[in-house]
Amino acid sequence: MTTTKLDLAGLKCPLPALKTRKALKTLPPGDRLEVLCTDPLSVIDIPNLIRETGDKVEITERSQDRIVFLIEKAMGSAEKTNA
């Protein structure tokens, strides 16, 4: 299991969700994507994206300056069937 880091600091909605979706498409099932965001709307957008793709948010860390999501690529994620 590999963890890929994606630094989206400074990007505003909808870019964090779009770039997260694109990065998830390249990952094999079981791998993880750690996403760092600074846009407060990402706490809404990223979980909504994950509900759509069927993947899993394992850890969400939130501080004053940043939000970190740890997303695990699902075995049969909806992204594969829609690709």
Tab-separated table of N, CA, C and O in Angstrom:
chain	number	residue	atom	x	y	z
A	1	MET	N	0.853	-1.175	0.000
A	1	MET	CA	0.000	0.000	0.000
A	1	MET	C	0.899	1.239	0.000
A	1	MET	O	1.756	1.399	0.836
A	2	THR	N	0.672	2.107	-0.957
A	2	THR	CA	1.465	3.317	-1.120
A	2	THR	C	0.610	4.534	-0.811
A	2	THR	O	-0.579	4.540	-1.102
A	3	THR	N	1.225	5.560	-0.222
A	3	THR	CA	0.535	6.822	0.023
A	3	THR	C	1.151	7.888	-0.872
A	3	THR	O	2.355	8.120	-0.841
A	4	THR	N	0.307	8.521	-1.680
A	4	THR	CA	0.719	9.614	-2.555
A	4	THR	C	0.253	10.917	-1.934
A	4	THR	O	-0.886	11.007	-1.484
A	5	LYS	N	1.128	11.904	-1.901
A	5	LYS	CA	0.765	13.206	-1.322
A	5	LYS	C	0.403	14.179	-2.429
A	5	LYS	O	1.065	14.235	-3.458
A	6	LEU	N	-0.667	14.932	-2.176
A	6	LEU	CA	-1.146	15.925	-3.125
A	6	LEU	C	-1.320	17.237	-2.376
A	6	LEU	O	-2.180	17.352	-1.510
A	7	ASP	N	-0.463	18.210	-2.691
A	7	ASP	CA	-0.500	19.510	-2.018
A	7	ASP	C	-1.325	20.478	-2.855
A	7	ASP	O	-0.901	20.905	-3.929
A	8	LEU	N	-2.513	20.805	-2.368
A	8	LEU	CA	-3.413	21.712	-3.070
A	8	LEU	C	-3.575	23.035	-2.325
A	8	LEU	O	-4.569	23.735	-2.507
A	9	ALA	N	-2.593	23.357	-1.489
A	9	ALA	CA	-2.630	24.599	-0.722
A	9	ALA	C	-2.712	25.791	-1.663
A	9	ALA	O	-2.025	25.849	-2.679
A	10	GLY	N	-3.595	26.719	-1.335
A	10	GLY	CA	-3.748	27.929	-2.116
A	10	GLY	C	-4.785	27.840	-3.221
A	10	GLY	O	-5.194	28.854	-3.766
A	11	LEU	N	-5.229	26.624	-3.567
A	11	LEU	CA	-6.231	26.474	-4.618
A	11	LEU	C	-7.630	26.668	-4.043
A	11	LEU	O	-7.917	26.254	-2.930
A	12	LYS	N	-8.483	27.291	-4.823
A	12	LYS	CA	-9.860	27.567	-4.402
A	12	LYS	C	-10.831	26.644	-5.132
A	12	LYS	O	-10.544	26.149	-6.218
A	13	CYS	N	-12.003	26.481	-4.542
A	13	CYS	CA	-13.092	25.688	-5.087
A	13	CYS	C	-13.353	26.097	-6.537
A	13	CYS	O	-13.373	27.295	-6.822
A	14	PRO	N	-13.501	25.169	-7.443
A	14	PRO	CA	-13.614	23.714	-7.303
A	14	PRO	C	-12.314	22.957	-7.552
A	14	PRO	O	-12.323	21.732	-7.632
A	15	LEU	N	-11.179	23.647	-7.692
A	15	LEU	CA	-9.926	22.986	-8.059
A	15	LEU	C	-9.490	21.856	-7.116
A	15	LEU	O	-9.052	20.811	-7.597
A	16	PRO	N	-9.582	22.006	-5.779
A	16	PRO	CA	-9.162	20.879	-4.936
A	16	PRO	C	-9.928	19.580	-5.230
A	16	PRO	O	-9.323	18.510	-5.325
A	17	ALA	N	-11.227	19.674	-5.414
A	17	ALA	CA	-12.017	18.471	-5.703
A	17	ALA	C	-11.670	17.912	-7.082
A	17	ALA	O	-11.527	16.695	-7.249
A	18	LEU	N	-11.505	18.772	-8.062
A	18	LEU	CA	-11.186	18.312	-9.417
A	18	LEU	C	-9.820	17.637	-9.475
A	18	LEU	O	-9.658	16.580	-10.091
A	19	LYS	N	-8.835	18.230	-8.823
A	19	LYS	CA	-7.486	17.653	-8.828
A	19	LYS	C	-7.435	16.366	-8.001
A	19	LYS	O	-6.696	15.440	-8.339
A	20	THR	N	-8.236	16.294	-6.929
A	20	THR	CA	-8.311	15.064	-6.142
A	20	THR	C	-8.917	13.949	-6.979
A	20	THR	O	-8.414	12.819	-6.990
A	21	ARG	N	-9.996	14.239	-7.704
A	21	ARG	CA	-10.628	13.232	-8.570
A	21	ARG	C	-9.633	12.711	-9.605
A	21	ARG	O	-9.506	11.502	-9.819
A	22	LYS	N	-8.893	13.617	-10.230
A	22	LYS	CA	-7.918	13.233	-11.248
A	22	LYS	C	-6.823	12.346	-10.657
A	22	LYS	O	-6.437	11.336	-11.244
A	23	ALA	N	-6.334	12.710	-9.468
A	23	ALA	CA	-5.283	11.923	-8.818
A	23	ALA	C	-5.791	10.544	-8.419
A	23	ALA	O	-5.073	9.546	-8.548
A	24	LEU	N	-7.030	10.454	-7.936
A	24	LEU	CA	-7.590	9.166	-7.530
A	24	LEU	C	-7.703	8.205	-8.709
A	24	LEU	O	-7.535	6.996	-8.547
A	25	LYS	N	-7.968	8.721	-9.894
A	25	LYS	CA	-8.107	7.870	-11.079
A	25	LYS	C	-6.821	7.125	-11.397
A	25	LYS	O	-6.859	6.050	-11.984
A	26	THR	N	-5.687	7.691	-11.020
A	26	THR	CA	-4.392	7.075	-11.348
A	26	THR	C	-3.944	6.041	-10.313
A	26	THR	O	-2.994	5.308	-10.568
A	27	LEU	N	-4.609	5.990	-9.160
A	27	LEU	CA	-4.169	5.098	-8.091
A	27	LEU	C	-4.755	3.700	-8.240
A	27	LEU	O	-5.928	3.546	-8.579
A	28	PRO	N	-3.954	2.679	-7.922
A	28	PRO	CA	-4.515	1.331	-7.870
A	28	PRO	C	-5.324	1.143	-6.583
A	28	PRO	O	-5.075	1.836	-5.585
A	29	PRO	N	-6.288	0.218	-6.588
A	29	PRO	CA	-7.077	-0.032	-5.379
A	29	PRO	C	-6.181	-0.374	-4.191
A	29	PRO	O	-5.182	-1.067	-4.330
A	30	GLY	N	-6.551	0.157	-3.024
A	30	GLY	CA	-5.794	-0.082	-1.797
A	30	GLY	C	-4.776	1.006	-1.499
A	30	GLY	O	-4.354	1.156	-0.360
A	31	ASP	N	-4.357	1.750	-2.512
A	31	ASP	CA	-3.414	2.841	-2.281
A	31	ASP	C	-4.133	4.018	-1.637
A	31	ASP	O	-5.352	4.118	-1.682
A	32	ARG	N	-3.343	4.910	-1.055
A	32	ARG	CA	-3.911	6.066	-0.365
A	32	ARG	C	-3.450	7.362	-1.004
A	32	ARG	O	-2.360	7.431	-1.574
A	33	LEU	N	-4.293	8.363	-0.860
A	33	LEU	CA	-3.988	9.708	-1.335
A	33	LEU	C	-4.140	10.653	-0.155
A	33	LEU	O	-5.208	10.733	0.439
A	34	GLU	N	-3.047	11.323	0.197
A	34	GLU	CA	-3.091	12.333	1.251
A	34	GLU	C	-3.214	13.693	0.583
A	34	GLU	O	-2.352	14.076	-0.197
A	35	VAL	N	-4.310	14.385	0.868
A	35	VAL	CA	-4.610	15.654	0.206
A	35	VAL	C	-4.541	16.780	1.233
A	35	VAL	O	-5.250	16.756	2.235
A	36	LEU	N	-3.697	17.765	0.956
A	36	LEU	CA	-3.564	18.955	1.796
A	36	LEU	C	-4.271	20.101	1.101
A	36	LEU	O	-3.960	20.430	-0.049
A	37	CYS	N	-5.243	20.705	1.774
A	37	CYS	CA	-6.010	21.826	1.231
A	37	CYS	C	-5.987	22.992	2.214
A	37	CYS	O	-5.844	22.790	3.416
A	38	THR	N	-6.179	24.186	1.669
A	38	THR	CA	-6.341	25.367	2.519
A	38	THR	C	-7.702	26.015	2.312
A	38	THR	O	-8.088	26.883	3.091
A	39	ASP	N	-8.427	25.605	1.276
A	39	ASP	CA	-9.750	26.159	0.990
A	39	ASP	C	-10.772	25.584	1.966
A	39	ASP	O	-10.956	24.366	2.017
A	40	PRO	N	-11.445	26.427	2.757
A	40	PRO	CA	-12.419	25.923	3.730
A	40	PRO	C	-13.561	25.126	3.095
A	40	PRO	O	-14.126	24.243	3.733
A	41	LEU	N	-13.886	25.403	1.836
A	41	LEU	CA	-14.959	24.658	1.174
A	41	LEU	C	-14.585	23.212	0.864
A	41	LEU	O	-15.453	22.390	0.585
A	42	SER	N	-13.301	22.888	0.946
A	42	SER	CA	-12.893	21.514	0.663
A	42	SER	C	-13.447	20.526	1.695
A	42	SER	O	-13.597	19.350	1.387
A	43	VAL	N	-13.794	21.014	2.899
A	43	VAL	CA	-14.387	20.104	3.898
A	43	VAL	C	-15.774	19.639	3.458
A	43	VAL	O	-16.283	18.641	3.962
A	44	ILE	N	-16.375	20.334	2.512
A	44	ILE	CA	-17.647	19.923	1.924
A	44	ILE	C	-17.391	19.172	0.616
A	44	ILE	O	-17.935	18.087	0.384
A	45	ASP	N	-16.543	19.755	-0.238
A	45	ASP	CA	-16.339	19.225	-1.583
A	45	ASP	C	-15.650	17.861	-1.618
A	45	ASP	O	-16.077	16.981	-2.368
A	46	ILE	N	-14.591	17.682	-0.843
A	46	ILE	CA	-13.840	16.419	-0.896
A	46	ILE	C	-14.692	15.255	-0.378
A	46	ILE	O	-14.789	14.231	-1.059
A	47	PRO	N	-15.343	15.366	0.793
A	47	PRO	CA	-16.212	14.252	1.215
A	47	PRO	C	-17.337	13.947	0.223
A	47	PRO	O	-17.674	12.776	0.010
A	48	ASN	N	-17.905	14.973	-0.418
A	48	ASN	CA	-18.927	14.731	-1.441
A	48	ASN	C	-18.342	13.963	-2.618
A	48	ASN	O	-18.979	13.050	-3.148
A	49	LEU	N	-17.151	14.319	-3.039
A	49	LEU	CA	-16.475	13.600	-4.108
A	49	LEU	C	-16.273	12.139	-3.733
A	49	LEU	O	-16.532	11.240	-4.532
A	50	ILE	N	-15.825	11.903	-2.505
A	50	ILE	CA	-15.548	10.539	-2.062
A	50	ILE	C	-16.827	9.705	-2.014
A	50	ILE	O	-16.823	8.523	-2.341
A	51	ARG	N	-17.933	10.323	-1.644
A	51	ARG	CA	-19.218	9.608	-1.691
A	51	ARG	C	-19.551	9.197	-3.121
A	51	ARG	O	-20.075	8.114	-3.361
A	52	GLU	N	-19.247	10.054	-4.082
A	52	GLU	CA	-19.499	9.749	-5.492
A	52	GLU	C	-18.601	8.631	-6.012
A	52	GLU	O	-19.053	7.775	-6.765
A	53	THR	N	-17.330	8.654	-5.645
A	53	THR	CA	-16.372	7.693	-6.196
A	53	THR	C	-16.429	6.337	-5.503
A	53	THR	O	-15.954	5.356	-6.054
A	54	GLY	N	-16.973	6.306	-4.288
A	54	GLY	CA	-17.016	5.046	-3.549
A	54	GLY	C	-15.743	4.762	-2.779
A	54	GLY	O	-15.589	3.690	-2.209
A	55	ASP	N	-14.810	5.707	-2.782
A	55	ASP	CA	-13.575	5.543	-2.023
A	55	ASP	C	-13.858	5.866	-0.559
A	55	ASP	O	-15.000	6.084	-0.184
A	56	LYS	N	-12.810	5.887	0.268
A	56	LYS	CA	-13.024	6.038	1.705
A	56	LYS	C	-12.072	7.089	2.275
A	56	LYS	O	-10.869	7.035	2.027
A	57	VAL	N	-12.636	8.033	3.028
A	57	VAL	CA	-11.811	8.997	3.744
A	57	VAL	C	-11.461	8.353	5.073
A	57	VAL	O	-12.337	8.089	5.883
A	58	GLU	N	-10.178	8.067	5.274
A	58	GLU	CA	-9.753	7.411	6.505
A	58	GLU	C	-9.523	8.393	7.647
A	58	GLU	O	-9.921	8.138	8.750
A	59	ILE	N	-8.846	9.472	7.356
A	59	ILE	CA	-8.523	10.451	8.399
A	59	ILE	C	-8.757	11.844	7.826
A	59	ILE	O	-8.338	12.135	6.722
A	60	THR	N	-9.408	12.676	8.590
A	60	THR	CA	-9.522	14.075	8.221
A	60	THR	C	-8.930	14.887	9.360
A	60	THR	O	-9.358	14.769	10.492
A	61	GLU	N	-7.909	15.662	9.058
A	61	GLU	CA	-7.264	16.519	10.054
A	61	GLU	C	-7.580	17.960	9.687
A	61	GLU	O	-7.484	18.341	8.527
A	62	ARG	N	-7.971	18.734	10.672
A	62	ARG	CA	-8.302	20.130	10.388
A	62	ARG	C	-7.653	21.026	11.434
A	62	ARG	O	-7.831	20.841	12.625
A	63	SER	N	-6.918	22.016	10.954
A	63	SER	CA	-6.341	23.025	11.838
A	63	SER	C	-6.760	24.387	11.306
A	63	SER	O	-7.497	24.484	10.329
A	64	GLN	N	-6.271	25.412	11.923
A	64	GLN	CA	-6.646	26.769	11.509
A	64	GLN	C	-6.205	27.074	10.079
A	64	GLN	O	-6.893	27.775	9.346
A	65	ASP	N	-5.060	26.532	9.683
A	65	ASP	CA	-4.473	26.884	8.391
A	65	ASP	C	-4.653	25.846	7.290
A	65	ASP	O	-4.462	26.153	6.122
A	66	ARG	N	-4.964	24.604	7.659
A	66	ARG	CA	-5.006	23.569	6.632
A	66	ARG	C	-5.974	22.450	6.971
A	66	ARG	O	-6.347	22.262	8.128
A	67	ILE	N	-6.337	21.710	5.939
A	67	ILE	CA	-7.191	20.544	6.077
A	67	ILE	C	-6.472	19.405	5.358
A	67	ILE	O	-6.012	19.577	4.224
A	68	VAL	N	-6.347	18.258	6.027
A	68	VAL	CA	-5.681	17.106	5.421
A	68	VAL	C	-6.657	15.942	5.384
A	68	VAL	O	-7.254	15.581	6.398
A	69	PHE	N	-6.805	15.373	4.193
A	69	PHE	CA	-7.642	14.195	3.999
A	69	PHE	C	-6.748	13.022	3.643
A	69	PHE	O	-5.831	13.170	2.843
A	70	LEU	N	-7.019	11.862	4.223
A	70	LEU	CA	-6.337	10.633	3.830
A	70	LEU	C	-7.406	9.740	3.219
A	70	LEU	O	-8.327	9.298	3.905
A	71	ILE	N	-7.294	9.525	1.928
A	71	ILE	CA	-8.323	8.823	1.158
A	71	ILE	C	-7.760	7.486	0.705
A	71	ILE	O	-6.653	7.420	0.164
A	72	GLU	N	-8.521	6.425	0.933
A	72	GLU	CA	-8.121	5.103	0.449
A	72	GLU	C	-8.921	4.757	-0.793
A	72	GLU	O	-10.149	4.835	-0.796
A	73	LYS	N	-8.216	4.382	-1.840
A	73	LYS	CA	-8.854	3.989	-3.096
A	73	LYS	C	-9.567	2.656	-2.886
A	73	LYS	O	-8.970	1.679	-2.441
A	74	ALA	N	-10.844	2.620	-3.181
A	74	ALA	CA	-11.653	1.413	-2.986
A	74	ALA	C	-11.323	0.360	-4.039
A	74	ALA	O	-10.851	0.667	-5.130
A	75	MET	N	-11.629	-0.880	-3.700
A	75	MET	CA	-11.360	-1.995	-4.609
A	75	MET	C	-12.183	-1.910	-5.894
A	75	MET	O	-11.686	-2.120	-6.964
A	76	GLY	N	-13.447	-1.578	-5.792
A	76	GLY	CA	-14.296	-1.488	-6.977
A	76	GLY	C	-14.908	-0.117	-7.076
A	76	GLY	O	-16.111	0.016	-7.141
A	77	SER	N	-14.081	0.912	-7.079
A	77	SER	CA	-14.590	2.274	-7.007
A	77	SER	C	-15.409	2.640	-8.237
A	77	SER	O	-15.199	2.137	-9.327
A	78	ALA	N	-16.363	3.534	-8.044
A	78	ALA	CA	-17.256	3.987	-9.114
A	78	ALA	C	-16.493	4.674	-10.233
A	78	ALA	O	-16.935	4.675	-11.371
A	79	GLU	N	-15.325	5.223	-9.948
A	79	GLU	CA	-14.525	5.885	-10.977
A	79	GLU	C	-14.154	4.912	-12.086
A	79	GLU	O	-14.130	5.253	-13.234
A	80	LYS	N	-13.852	3.663	-11.715
A	80	LYS	CA	-13.465	2.669	-12.718
A	80	LYS	C	-14.620	2.351	-13.639
A	80	LYS	O	-14.457	2.183	-14.829
A	81	THR	N	-15.825	2.243	-13.083
A	81	THR	CA	-16.981	1.894	-13.905
A	81	THR	C	-17.433	3.044	-14.775
A	81	THR	O	-18.046	2.835	-15.791
A	82	ASN	N	-17.116	4.266	-14.393
A	82	ASN	CA	-17.518	5.435	-15.171
A	82	ASN	C	-16.440	5.892	-16.152
A	82	ASN	O	-16.646	6.795	-16.911
A	83	ALA	N	-15.271	5.278	-16.085
A	83	ALA	CA	-14.148	5.731	-16.927
A	83	ALA	C	-14.300	5.295	-18.368
A	83	ALA	O	-14.942	4.421	-18.744
